[in-house]
Short mmCIF file of C-alpha atoms in Angstrom, two decimals:
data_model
loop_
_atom_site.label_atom_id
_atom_site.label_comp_id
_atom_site.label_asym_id
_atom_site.label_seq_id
_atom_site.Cartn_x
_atom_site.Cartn_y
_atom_site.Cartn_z
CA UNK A 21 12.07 -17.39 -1.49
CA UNK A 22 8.97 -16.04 -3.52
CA UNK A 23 7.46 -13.47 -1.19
CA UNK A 24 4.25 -12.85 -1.91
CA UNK A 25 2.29 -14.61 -4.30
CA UNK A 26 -1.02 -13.88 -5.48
CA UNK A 27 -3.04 -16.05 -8.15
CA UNK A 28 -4.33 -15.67 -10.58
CA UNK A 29 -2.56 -12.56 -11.74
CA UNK A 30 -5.58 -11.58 -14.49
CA UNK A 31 -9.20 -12.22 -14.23
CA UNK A 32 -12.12 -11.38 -16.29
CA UNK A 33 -16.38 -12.75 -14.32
CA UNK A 34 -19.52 -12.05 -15.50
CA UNK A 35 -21.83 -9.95 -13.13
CA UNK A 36 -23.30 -12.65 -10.52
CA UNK A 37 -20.26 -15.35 -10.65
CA UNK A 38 -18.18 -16.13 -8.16
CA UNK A 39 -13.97 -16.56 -7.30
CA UNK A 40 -11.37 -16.48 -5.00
CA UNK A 41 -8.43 -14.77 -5.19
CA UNK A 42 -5.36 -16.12 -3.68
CA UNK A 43 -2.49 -14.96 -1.51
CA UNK A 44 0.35 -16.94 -0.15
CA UNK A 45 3.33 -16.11 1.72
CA UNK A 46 6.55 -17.42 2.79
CA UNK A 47 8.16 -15.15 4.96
CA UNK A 48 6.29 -16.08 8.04
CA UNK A 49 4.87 -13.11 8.43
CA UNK A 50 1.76 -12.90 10.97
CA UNK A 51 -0.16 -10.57 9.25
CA UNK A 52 -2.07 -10.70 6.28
CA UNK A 53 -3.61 -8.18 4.11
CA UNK A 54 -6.43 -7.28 1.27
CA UNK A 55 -6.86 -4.30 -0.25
CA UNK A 56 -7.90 -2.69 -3.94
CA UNK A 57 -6.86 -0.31 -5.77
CA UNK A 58 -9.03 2.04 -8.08
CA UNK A 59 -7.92 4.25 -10.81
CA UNK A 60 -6.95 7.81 -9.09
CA UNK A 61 -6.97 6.04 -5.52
CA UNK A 62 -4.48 4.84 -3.17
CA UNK A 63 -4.89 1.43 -1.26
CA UNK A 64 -7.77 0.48 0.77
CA UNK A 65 -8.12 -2.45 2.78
CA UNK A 66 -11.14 -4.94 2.56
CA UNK A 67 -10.23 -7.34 5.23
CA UNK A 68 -7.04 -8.40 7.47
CA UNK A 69 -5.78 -11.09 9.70
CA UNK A 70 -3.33 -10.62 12.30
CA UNK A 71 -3.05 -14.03 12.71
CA UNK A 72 -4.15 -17.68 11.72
CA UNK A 73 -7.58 -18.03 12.72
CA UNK A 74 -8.50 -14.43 13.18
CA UNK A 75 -9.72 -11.82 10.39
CA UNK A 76 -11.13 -8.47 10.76
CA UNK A 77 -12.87 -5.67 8.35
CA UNK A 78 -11.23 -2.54 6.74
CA UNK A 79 -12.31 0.55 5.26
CA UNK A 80 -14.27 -1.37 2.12
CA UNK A 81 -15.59 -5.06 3.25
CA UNK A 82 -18.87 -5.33 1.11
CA UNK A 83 -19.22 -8.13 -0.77
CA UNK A 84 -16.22 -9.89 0.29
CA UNK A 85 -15.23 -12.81 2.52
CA UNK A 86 -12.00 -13.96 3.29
CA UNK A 87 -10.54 -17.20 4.79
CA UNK A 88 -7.05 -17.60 6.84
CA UNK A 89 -6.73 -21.14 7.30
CA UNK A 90 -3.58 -21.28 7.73
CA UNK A 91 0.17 -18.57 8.30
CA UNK A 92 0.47 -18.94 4.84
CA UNK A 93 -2.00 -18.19 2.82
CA UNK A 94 -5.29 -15.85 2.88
CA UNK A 95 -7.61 -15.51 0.35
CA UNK A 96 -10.61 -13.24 -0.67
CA UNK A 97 -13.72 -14.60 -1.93
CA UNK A 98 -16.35 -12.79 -4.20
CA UNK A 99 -19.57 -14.20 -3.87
CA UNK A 100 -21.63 -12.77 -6.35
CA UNK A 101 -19.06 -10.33 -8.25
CA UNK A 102 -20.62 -6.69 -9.55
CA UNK A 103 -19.01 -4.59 -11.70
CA UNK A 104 -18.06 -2.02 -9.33
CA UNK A 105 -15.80 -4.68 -7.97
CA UNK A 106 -13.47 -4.00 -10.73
CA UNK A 107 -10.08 -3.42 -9.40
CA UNK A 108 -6.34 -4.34 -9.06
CA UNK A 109 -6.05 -6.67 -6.11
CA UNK A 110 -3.39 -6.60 -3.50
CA UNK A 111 -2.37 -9.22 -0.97
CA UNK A 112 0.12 -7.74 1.46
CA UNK A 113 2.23 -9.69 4.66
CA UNK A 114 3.39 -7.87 7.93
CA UNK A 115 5.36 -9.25 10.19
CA UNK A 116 5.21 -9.09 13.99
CA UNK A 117 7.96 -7.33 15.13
CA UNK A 118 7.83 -4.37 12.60
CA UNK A 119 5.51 -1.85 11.20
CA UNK A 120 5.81 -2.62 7.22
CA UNK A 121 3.88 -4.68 4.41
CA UNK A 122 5.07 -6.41 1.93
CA UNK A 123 3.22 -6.55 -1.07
CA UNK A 124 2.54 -9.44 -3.86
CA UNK A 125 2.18 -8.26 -7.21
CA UNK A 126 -1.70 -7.64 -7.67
CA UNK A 127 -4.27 -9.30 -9.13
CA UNK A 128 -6.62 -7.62 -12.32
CA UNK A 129 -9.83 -8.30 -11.94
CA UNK A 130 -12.92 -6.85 -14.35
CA UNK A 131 -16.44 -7.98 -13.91
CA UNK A 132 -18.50 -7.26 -16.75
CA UNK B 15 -12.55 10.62 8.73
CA UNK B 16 -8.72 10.11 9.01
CA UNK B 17 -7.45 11.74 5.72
CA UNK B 18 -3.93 11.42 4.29
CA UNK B 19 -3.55 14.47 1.08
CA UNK B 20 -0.98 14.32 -1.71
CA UNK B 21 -1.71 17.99 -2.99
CA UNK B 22 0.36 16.86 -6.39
CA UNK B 23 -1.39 14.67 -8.48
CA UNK B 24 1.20 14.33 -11.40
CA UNK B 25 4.90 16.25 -11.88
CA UNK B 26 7.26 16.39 -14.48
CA UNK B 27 11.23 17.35 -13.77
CA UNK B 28 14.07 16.80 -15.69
CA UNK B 29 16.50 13.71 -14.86
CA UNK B 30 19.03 14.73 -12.52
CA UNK B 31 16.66 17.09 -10.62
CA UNK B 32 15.72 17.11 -7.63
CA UNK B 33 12.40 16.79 -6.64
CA UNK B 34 10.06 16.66 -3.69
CA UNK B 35 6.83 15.38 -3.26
CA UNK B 36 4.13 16.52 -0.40
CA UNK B 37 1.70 14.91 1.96
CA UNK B 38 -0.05 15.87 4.96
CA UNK B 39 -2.18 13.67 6.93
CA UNK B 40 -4.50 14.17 9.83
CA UNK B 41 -4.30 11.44 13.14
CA UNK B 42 -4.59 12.29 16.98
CA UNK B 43 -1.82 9.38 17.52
CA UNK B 44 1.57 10.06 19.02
CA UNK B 45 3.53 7.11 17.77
CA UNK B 46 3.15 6.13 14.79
CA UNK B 47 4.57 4.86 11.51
CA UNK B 48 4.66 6.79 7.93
CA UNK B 49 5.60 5.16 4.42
CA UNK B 50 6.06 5.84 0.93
CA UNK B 51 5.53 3.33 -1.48
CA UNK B 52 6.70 3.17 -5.08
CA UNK B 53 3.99 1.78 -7.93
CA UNK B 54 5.62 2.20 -11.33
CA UNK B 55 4.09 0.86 -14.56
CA UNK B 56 4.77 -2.82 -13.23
CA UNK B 57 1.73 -2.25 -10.65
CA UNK B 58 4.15 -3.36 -7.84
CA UNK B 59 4.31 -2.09 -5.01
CA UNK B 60 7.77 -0.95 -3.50
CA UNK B 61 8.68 0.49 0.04
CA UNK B 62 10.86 3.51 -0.95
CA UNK B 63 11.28 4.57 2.83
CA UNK B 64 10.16 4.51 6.44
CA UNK B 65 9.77 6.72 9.04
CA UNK B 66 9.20 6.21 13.16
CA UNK B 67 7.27 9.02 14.15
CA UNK B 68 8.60 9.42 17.63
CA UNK B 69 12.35 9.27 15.84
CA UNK B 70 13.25 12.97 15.21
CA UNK B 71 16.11 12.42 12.76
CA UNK B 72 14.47 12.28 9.25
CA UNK B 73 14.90 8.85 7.51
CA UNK B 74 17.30 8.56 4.34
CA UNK B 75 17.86 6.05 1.83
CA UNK B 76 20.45 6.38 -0.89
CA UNK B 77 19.23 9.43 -3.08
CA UNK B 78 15.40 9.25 -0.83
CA UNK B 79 14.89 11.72 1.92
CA UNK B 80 12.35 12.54 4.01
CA UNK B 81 10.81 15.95 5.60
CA UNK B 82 9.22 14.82 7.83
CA UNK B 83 7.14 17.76 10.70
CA UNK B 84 5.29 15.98 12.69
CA UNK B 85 3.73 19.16 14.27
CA UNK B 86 2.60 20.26 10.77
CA UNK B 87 1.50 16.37 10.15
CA UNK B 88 3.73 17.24 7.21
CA UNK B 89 6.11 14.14 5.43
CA UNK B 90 7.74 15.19 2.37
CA UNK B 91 9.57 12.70 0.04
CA UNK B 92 12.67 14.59 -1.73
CA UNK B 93 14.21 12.49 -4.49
CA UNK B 94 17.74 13.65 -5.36
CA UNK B 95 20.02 13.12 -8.81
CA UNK B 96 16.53 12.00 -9.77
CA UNK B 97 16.62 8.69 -12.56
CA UNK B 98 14.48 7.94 -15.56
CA UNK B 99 13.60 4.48 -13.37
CA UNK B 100 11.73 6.86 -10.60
CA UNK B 101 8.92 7.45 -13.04
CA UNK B 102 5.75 6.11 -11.00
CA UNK B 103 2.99 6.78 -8.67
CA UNK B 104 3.77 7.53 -5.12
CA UNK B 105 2.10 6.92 -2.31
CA UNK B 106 1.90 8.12 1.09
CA UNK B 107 0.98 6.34 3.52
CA UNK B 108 1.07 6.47 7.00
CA UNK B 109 -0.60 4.49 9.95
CA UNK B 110 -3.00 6.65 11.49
CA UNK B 111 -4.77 4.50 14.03
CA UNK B 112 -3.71 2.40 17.45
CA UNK B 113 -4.00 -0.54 15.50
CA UNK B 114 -0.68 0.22 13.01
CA UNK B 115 -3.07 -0.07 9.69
CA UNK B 116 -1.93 1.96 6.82
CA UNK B 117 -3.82 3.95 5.28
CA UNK B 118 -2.82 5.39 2.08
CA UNK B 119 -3.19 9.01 0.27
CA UNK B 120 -4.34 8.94 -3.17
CA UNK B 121 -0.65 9.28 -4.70
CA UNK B 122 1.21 11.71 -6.88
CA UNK B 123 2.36 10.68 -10.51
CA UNK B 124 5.79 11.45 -11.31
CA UNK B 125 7.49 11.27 -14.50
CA UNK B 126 11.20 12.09 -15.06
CA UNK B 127 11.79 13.18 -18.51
CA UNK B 128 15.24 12.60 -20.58
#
């Protein structure tokens, strides 16, 4: 039982390339999270899905997509990364029943 | 803006201490959820302990307590017998809207020296 698994766990783009991040879970959880985390900030979410098929914004969306194709795994795509995307990345599972997430363990990513 | 403050940004105590960590929050909600997670230098995140909002009895776990007032929008994390492995960020973080998502406060970095 892994969790929460988020690949790749380090990555380093030029300004203007592109990559997905990935998040898979195998808890069966409904929900399915995004966020980043800056130095001297909390959390805050780029996108969710509450459930297969459906995804919403959060508090930073720009220059993000994101793709739920399927319960287990949802994953964030830069298009055309920038530096101020520089960030730890955080996949995160809720399930339906309960008020909680369940975090992977982050993803480093530094655009240059 | 819905706003969740950790008025401590880092604290120091000596292991064994006990120690207590602050965070208000601001939401017009009734029921509600409120969290604090563990980060330490691993970058995970861990749930250290969870609190209904419409429960009055404040939420323990092992040496983890909380305070919580939720006329004050107050939710205090008190760590007792504190350990050398609590050394991390904390974060509070409650849900603040009808849709349950979290949002978190900016976190307080706690060391616990020898």
């Amino acid at each position: 039982n892994a969790g929460v698994t988020q690949t790749p766990k380090f990555q380093v783009l030029k300004t203007g390339q592109s990559m997905t991040l990935q998040c898979a879970q195998d808890m069966n959880h409904n929900s399915m999270y995004w966020y980043r985390q800056d130095p001297g900030m909390g959390l805050r979410l780029i996108y969710y899905s509450a459930s297969e098929g459906t995804t919403d914004k959060g508090e930073v969306p720009n220059g993000y997509n994101v793709s739920r194709l399927n319960k287990r795994e949802f994953s964030l795509r830069l298009e055309s990364a920038a530096p101020s995307q520089t960030s730890v990345y955080f996949c995160a599972t809720s399930p339906a029943n309960t008020v909680r997430e369940y975090f992977g363990p982050g993803t480093r990513l530094t655009v240059t | 803006a819905q706003t969740v403050t950790q008025s401590q940004p880092e604290m120091s105590v000596q292991e064994a201490e006990t120690v207590t960590l602050s965070c208000t929050y601001d939401t017009s909600e009734n029921n509600y959820y409120l969290f604090w997670y563990k980060q330490p230098p691993s970058r995970q995140m861990i749930l250290v302990i969870r609190q209904e909002a419409y429960k009055q009895q404040n939420a323990t776990e092992n040496r983890f307590s909380v305070n919580f007032q939720k006329a004050a929008k107050s939710f205090s994390l008190k760590i007792s017998d504190s350990q050398l492995g609590d050394t991390a960020m904390y974060f509070c973080a409650p849900t603040m809207n009808r849709d349950d998502k979290i949002i978190f406060g900016k976190g307080t970095r706690l060391h616990i020296l020898p």
